[in-house]
Coordinates of C-alpha atoms and ligand atoms in Angstrom, one line a residue:
M1 CA -11.3 5.5 7.1
I2 CA -7.9 5.3 6.2
K3 CA -6.5 2.4 7.9
P4 CA -4.1 -1.5 8.6
K5 CA 8.3 -14.4 0.1
E6 CA 10.5 -16.3 -1.7
P7 CA 13.6 -15.5 -3.9
S8 CA 12.7 -14.5 -7.4
T9 CA 14.3 -13.3 -10.6
S10 CA 13.8 -9.8 -11.9
S11 CA 10.9 -9.5 -14.3
G12 CA 11.4 -5.8 -14.9
T13 CA 13.0 -3.8 -17.7
S14 CA 15.0 -0.6 -17.6
Q15 CA 13.0 2.1 -19.3
K16 CA 13.6 5.7 -18.5
S17 CA 11.0 8.1 -19.8
K18 CA 8.7 10.8 -18.8
D19 CA 7.4 8.2 -16.4
A20 CA 10.8 7.7 -15.0
E21 CA 11.3 6.4 -11.4
P22 CA 9.7 8.5 -8.7
S23 CA 12.1 10.8 -7.0
G24 CA 12.8 10.3 -3.3
A25 CA 13.4 14.0 -2.9
Q26 CA 10.0 15.0 -1.7
D27 CA 8.0 14.4 1.5
G28 CA 5.5 11.5 1.4
A29 CA 1.8 12.1 1.5
A30 CA 0.3 8.7 1.5
T31 CA -1.6 7.5 4.5
G32 CA -2.8 4.2 6.0
A33 CA -6.3 2.7 6.3
S34 CA -8.1 -0.3 7.7
S35 CA -8.3 -3.4 5.6
L36 CA -10.5 -3.4 2.5
S37 CA -11.9 -6.8 3.2
E38 CA -12.8 -5.7 6.8
H39 CA -14.6 -2.7 5.5
K40 CA -16.2 -4.6 2.7
A41 CA -17.6 -6.9 5.3
E42 CA -18.9 -3.9 7.3
V43 CA -20.6 -2.6 4.2
D44 CA -22.1 -5.9 3.4
T45 CA -23.8 -6.0 6.8
L46 CA -25.3 -2.6 6.4
S47 CA -29.1 -2.6 6.2
N48 CA -30.9 -2.3 3.0
E49 CA -32.3 1.0 4.3
Q50 CA -28.8 2.4 4.6
I51 CA -27.9 1.2 1.1
K52 CA -30.9 3.0 -0.2
R53 CA -29.5 6.3 1.0
E54 CA -27.6 6.4 -2.2
S55 CA -29.3 8.3 -4.9
S56 CA -28.9 5.3 -7.2
P57 CA -28.2 1.7 -6.1
P58 CA -24.5 1.4 -5.6
G59 CA -22.5 -1.2 -7.5
T60 CA -19.7 -3.1 -6.0
S61 CA -17.2 -0.3 -6.6
E62 CA -19.3 2.4 -5.0
T63 CA -20.1 0.2 -2.1
I64 CA -16.5 -0.3 -1.3
L65 CA -15.7 3.3 -1.6
W66 CA -18.7 4.3 0.5
S67 CA -17.3 2.4 3.4
F68 CA -14.3 4.7 3.4
T69 CA -16.0 8.0 2.8
S70 CA -18.9 8.0 5.3
D71 CA -19.0 11.3 7.2
P72 CA -18.5 10.4 10.9
E73 CA -21.2 13.1 11.7
S74 CA -23.8 11.6 9.4
S75 CA -26.6 9.3 10.5
I76 CA -25.0 6.4 8.7
A77 CA -21.9 6.7 10.9
R78 CA -23.9 7.2 14.0
S79 CA -25.8 4.0 13.3
D80 CA -22.6 2.0 13.2
S81 CA -20.4 2.8 16.1
E82 CA -17.5 0.8 14.8
L83 CA -17.4 2.6 11.5
Q84 CA -17.7 5.9 13.4
M85 CA -14.8 5.0 15.6
K86 CA -12.7 4.1 12.6
S87 CA -13.6 7.2 10.8
K88 CA -12.5 9.3 13.7
E89 CA -9.2 7.4 13.9
A90 CA -8.7 8.1 10.2
L91 CA -9.3 11.8 10.8
R92 CA -6.8 11.8 13.6
I93 CA -4.2 10.2 11.3
A94 CA -5.2 12.5 8.5
E95 CA -4.5 15.6 10.5
K96 CA -0.9 14.5 10.9
V97 CA -0.3 14.0 7.1
P98 CA 1.4 17.0 5.7
N99 CA -0.4 18.8 2.9
R100 CA 2.2 19.2 0.1
G101 CA -0.1 20.7 -2.4
L102 CA -2.3 17.6 -2.6
P103 CA -6.0 17.7 -1.7
N104 CA -6.4 18.0 2.0
L105 CA -6.8 14.5 3.3
K106 CA -9.1 15.3 6.1
Q107 CA -11.5 16.9 3.7
I108 CA -11.4 13.9 1.5
L109 CA -12.2 11.6 4.4
L110 CA -15.2 13.7 5.2
M111 CA -16.6 13.5 1.7
T112 CA -19.9 11.8 1.1
P113 CA -20.5 9.2 -1.6
D114 CA -21.7 12.1 -3.8
H115 CA -18.1 13.3 -4.0
Y116 CA -17.1 10.1 -5.5
S117 CA -20.0 10.1 -7.9
T118 CA -19.4 13.6 -9.1
A119 CA -15.5 13.7 -9.3
R120 CA -14.2 13.9 -12.8
T121 CA -10.9 12.2 -11.9
R122 CA -10.3 9.8 -9.1
L123 CA -7.2 8.1 -7.8
L124 CA -7.7 4.9 -5.8
V125 CA -4.6 3.4 -4.2
F126 CA -4.5 0.1 -2.5
D127 CA -1.9 -1.7 -0.4
Y128 CA -1.8 -5.4 -0.8
D129 CA -0.9 -7.5 2.2
G130 CA -3.2 -7.0 5.2
T131 CA -5.4 -4.8 3.0
L132 CA -6.4 -6.8 -0.1
A133 CA -5.2 -10.2 1.3
A134 CA -5.3 -11.6 4.8
L135 CA -2.0 -12.0 6.6
V136 CA -0.7 -15.6 6.7
P137 CA 2.6 -17.2 7.7
N138 CA 3.7 -18.1 4.1
P139 CA 3.8 -15.0 1.9
S140 CA 3.3 -17.0 -1.3
Q141 CA 0.0 -18.2 0.1
A142 CA -1.4 -14.7 0.8
L143 CA -3.8 -14.4 -2.2
A144 CA -6.5 -11.8 -2.4
P145 CA -10.0 -13.3 -2.7
Q146 CA -11.4 -13.4 -6.2
E147 CA -14.2 -11.1 -5.0
I148 CA -11.7 -8.4 -4.2
L149 CA -9.8 -8.8 -7.5
T150 CA -13.0 -8.6 -9.4
A151 CA -14.1 -5.5 -7.5
L152 CA -10.8 -3.8 -8.3
A153 CA -11.0 -4.7 -11.9
E154 CA -14.4 -3.3 -12.0
L155 CA -13.2 -0.1 -10.5
A156 CA -10.5 0.2 -13.1
T157 CA -12.9 0.0 -16.0
V158 CA -14.6 3.2 -14.9
P159 CA -13.2 6.0 -17.1
E160 CA -12.8 8.5 -14.3
N161 CA -10.8 6.1 -12.2
A162 CA -7.1 5.4 -11.9
V163 CA -6.5 2.3 -9.8
W164 CA -3.1 1.5 -8.4
I165 CA -1.7 -1.1 -6.2
V166 CA 1.2 0.3 -4.2
S167 CA 2.9 -2.7 -2.5
G168 CA 6.0 -3.9 -0.8
R169 CA 5.7 -7.1 -2.9
E170 CA 8.0 -7.9 -5.8
R171 CA 7.1 -7.5 -9.4
K172 CA 6.6 -11.2 -10.2
F173 CA 4.1 -11.7 -7.5
L174 CA 2.0 -8.6 -8.4
E175 CA 1.9 -9.2 -12.1
E176 CA 0.5 -12.7 -11.7
L177 CA -2.4 -11.3 -9.7
F178 CA -2.9 -8.1 -11.7
P179 CA -2.5 -8.9 -15.5
V180 CA -2.0 -6.1 -18.0
S181 CA -5.6 -6.5 -19.1
S182 CA -6.8 -5.5 -15.6
N183 CA -5.9 -1.8 -16.4
I184 CA -4.4 -1.5 -12.9
G185 CA -1.1 0.4 -12.3
L186 CA 1.4 -1.3 -10.0
F187 CA 4.1 -0.2 -7.7
A188 CA 6.3 -3.0 -6.4
E189 CA 8.8 -3.1 -3.5
H190 CA 7.5 0.1 -1.9
G191 CA 8.0 2.1 -5.1
A192 CA 11.2 0.8 -6.5
Y193 CA 9.5 -0.4 -9.7
H194 CA 6.3 0.5 -11.4
R195 CA 4.1 -0.7 -14.2
L196 CA 1.8 1.7 -15.9
P197 CA -1.8 0.7 -16.7
H198 CA -2.1 -1.0 -20.1
Q199 CA 1.6 -1.7 -20.2
S200 CA 3.5 -4.9 -19.6
A201 CA 7.0 -3.4 -19.0
W202 CA 8.2 -2.4 -15.6
I203 CA 10.0 0.9 -15.1
G204 CA 12.9 1.1 -12.6
D205 CA 16.4 -0.4 -12.7
R206 CA 17.5 -0.4 -9.1
A207 CA 19.5 -3.5 -8.2
P208 CA 21.1 -4.9 -5.1
T209 CA 24.6 -4.1 -6.5
D210 CA 23.7 -0.4 -6.3
Y211 CA 23.7 -0.6 -2.5
P212 CA 26.8 -1.4 -0.4
W213 CA 24.6 -2.4 2.6
W214 CA 22.6 -5.1 0.7
T215 CA 24.9 -8.0 1.3
A216 CA 25.6 -7.1 4.9
M217 CA 21.9 -6.8 5.7
L218 CA 21.2 -10.2 4.0
S219 CA 23.9 -11.8 6.0
R220 CA 22.6 -10.3 9.3
M221 CA 19.1 -11.5 8.5
Q222 CA 20.4 -15.0 7.8
T223 CA 21.9 -15.1 11.3
F224 CA 18.5 -14.1 12.7
T225 CA 16.9 -17.0 10.9
A226 CA 19.5 -19.4 12.2
T227 CA 18.8 -18.1 15.7
I228 CA 15.0 -18.1 15.6
P229 CA 13.6 -21.4 14.2
G230 CA 10.8 -21.0 11.8
S231 CA 11.7 -17.5 10.8
R232 CA 12.8 -16.9 7.2
V233 CA 14.4 -14.3 4.9
E234 CA 12.6 -13.1 1.9
V235 CA 15.0 -11.9 -0.8
K236 CA 13.1 -9.8 -3.3
D237 CA 14.5 -8.1 -6.4
L238 CA 15.8 -5.3 -4.2
T239 CA 14.4 -5.2 -0.7
L240 CA 15.1 -7.8 2.1
V241 CA 12.7 -9.0 4.7
W242 CA 13.1 -11.0 7.8
H243 CA 9.8 -12.8 8.6
Y244 CA 8.9 -14.1 12.1
R245 CA 5.1 -14.6 11.9
A246 CA 5.7 -18.4 12.2
S247 CA 8.1 -18.0 15.1
Q248 CA 6.1 -16.8 18.1
P249 CA 6.6 -15.7 20.7
E250 CA 10.3 -15.7 20.1
G251 CA 10.2 -13.6 17.0
S252 CA 8.2 -10.8 18.5
I253 CA 10.4 -10.8 21.6
V254 CA 13.6 -10.3 19.7
A255 CA 12.3 -8.2 16.8
P256 CA 12.9 -4.7 18.5
A257 CA 16.5 -5.7 19.3
Y258 CA 17.1 -7.1 15.8
R259 CA 15.7 -4.0 14.2
F260 CA 18.0 -1.9 16.4
L261 CA 20.9 -4.1 15.5
L262 CA 20.3 -3.6 11.8
E263 CA 19.9 0.2 12.3
A264 CA 23.1 0.3 14.3
V265 CA 25.1 -1.6 11.6
A266 CA 23.8 0.8 9.0
A267 CA 24.6 3.8 11.0
Q268 CA 28.1 2.6 12.0
S269 CA 28.9 1.8 8.4
G270 CA 27.6 5.2 7.2
W271 CA 24.9 3.6 5.1
I272 CA 22.4 6.5 5.3
D273 CA 20.6 5.2 2.3
C274 CA 19.5 2.1 4.1
K275 CA 16.1 2.3 5.7
I276 CA 15.1 -0.4 8.3
S277 CA 11.4 -0.6 9.0
E278 CA 9.2 -2.9 11.0
G279 CA 5.9 -4.2 9.6
S280 CA 3.5 -6.9 10.6
C281 CA 5.9 -9.7 11.9
I282 CA 8.6 -8.5 9.6
I283 CA 11.8 -6.3 9.6
E284 CA 12.6 -4.9 6.2
A285 CA 15.6 -3.3 4.6
R286 CA 15.2 -1.0 1.6
P287 CA 16.8 2.1 0.1
S288 CA 15.8 5.2 2.1
A289 CA 14.9 7.1 -1.1
I290 CA 12.0 4.6 -1.7
N291 CA 8.7 4.8 0.0
K292 CA 5.0 4.6 -0.8
G293 CA 4.5 8.4 -0.3
F294 CA 6.8 9.1 -3.2
A295 CA 5.0 6.5 -5.3
V296 CA 1.6 8.2 -4.7
Q297 CA 3.1 11.6 -5.4
F298 CA 4.4 10.2 -8.7
I299 CA 0.9 9.0 -9.6
V300 CA -0.7 12.3 -8.7
A301 CA 1.8 14.3 -10.7
R302 CA 1.3 12.0 -13.7
M303 CA -2.5 12.4 -13.5
E304 CA -2.0 16.2 -13.2
R305 CA 0.0 16.1 -16.4
T306 CA -2.6 14.0 -18.2
H307 CA -5.7 15.9 -17.0
G308 CA -4.3 19.4 -16.3
E309 CA -5.4 19.2 -12.7
L310 CA -5.1 17.2 -9.6
P311 CA -7.4 14.2 -9.1
E312 CA -10.7 15.4 -7.6
F313 CA -11.0 12.3 -5.4
L314 CA -8.1 10.5 -3.8
L315 CA -8.4 7.4 -1.7
C316 CA -5.4 5.5 -0.2
V317 CA -6.0 2.3 1.7
G318 CA -3.4 0.4 3.7
D319 CA -2.7 -1.3 7.0
D320 CA 0.8 -0.5 7.9
V321 CA 3.3 2.3 8.7
T322 CA 4.8 2.0 5.2
D323 CA 1.3 2.9 3.9
E324 CA 1.7 6.3 5.6
G325 CA 4.7 7.0 3.5
K326 CA 7.2 6.1 6.2
Ligands
LIG401 O1 3.0 -3.3 1.2 P1 2.4 -4.6 1.3 O2 1.7 -5.0 0.0 O3 1.4 -4.7 2.4 O4 3.6 -5.6 1.6 C1 4.2 -5.6 2.8 C2 4.9 -6.9 3.1 O5 3.9 -7.9 2.9 C3 4.3 -9.2 3.0 O6 4.5 -9.6 4.3 C4 3.3 -9.5 5.1 O7 2.4 -10.5 4.5 C5 2.8 -11.9 4.7 C6 1.8 -12.8 4.0 O8 0.5 -12.6 4.7 C7 3.0 -12.2 6.2 O9 3.5 -13.5 6.3 C8 4.0 -11.2 6.8 O10 4.0 -11.4 8.2 C9 3.5 -9.8 6.5 O11 4.4 -8.8 7.0 C10 5.5 -9.5 2.1 O12 6.0 -10.8 2.3 C11 6.6 -8.5 2.3 O13 7.6 -8.7 1.3 C12 6.0 -7.1 2.1 O14 7.1 -6.1 2.3

């Protein structure tokens, strides 16, 4: 099924090329999914008999993918009501995702593990927080389990696979978890910056000074922090986040009003390029032209240029609305 910081210095470089920054001029096509660790746990509990349904014993990579590609009409799904329910929920979401020339998402979700096995090119996209790592009050302590990192690295060694992390996190955080040697592509801050597989340089040169709203939004968020004890502002290289996970129930009570306030400030100031979004115990401000849907479209277009065709298998896993390209 497709499911659900601290200040830092820039670690990126400006490098315009054929792999230039993804344009924000197209509609997004990414989608959300339930957490990888959650599904991995489900798969781990499947019986040996179910595992043996694979024509060959699945390795870690295939096992993870299998959990997302089980046909809800199959006997596997019927034997696991929770998985069946999640698959149906994924299909409901998939039906809402516009098909912009990409493979139809609903068909992808209905694929059997054989489709993964036989696809000549595969794109596997993973969100980070809430998907690869459990949500915790302090963002710097949200580390993906080594088991997950190892599984992703293993997936990325398969020649047919392109593995990307498309995250709201900043560059510095992601590159510490996913070294160049991991062969995993990275998108940071919802698509503002990206690092191609095998390369150490980041592409993308957006900076706070490009956006007239940036200082005002930071100032507003700081007043929220002063008002709600325990909340904090995360100042990333470009995007700003007000966190209130550690300030309950006050944070959740005021969050809708605070989001509305930030949106009103942006609207009244004519800052149409400022997007305010709510995540899991966060309110985030970012440029409107940046979202994960554009990031995935960029990756797909790049694969099409390289292989002469669209990826035959596409999997996007996330836990939040931004993972739906919003
Ligand atoms: O796109 P993602 O990789 O999922 O990043 C989205 C935001 O994730 C982080 O916040 C979330 O995780 C924190 C650590 O568990 C948690 O404290 C917070 O409540 C969550 O919303 C990150 O700190 C943000 O910068 C990302 O935008």
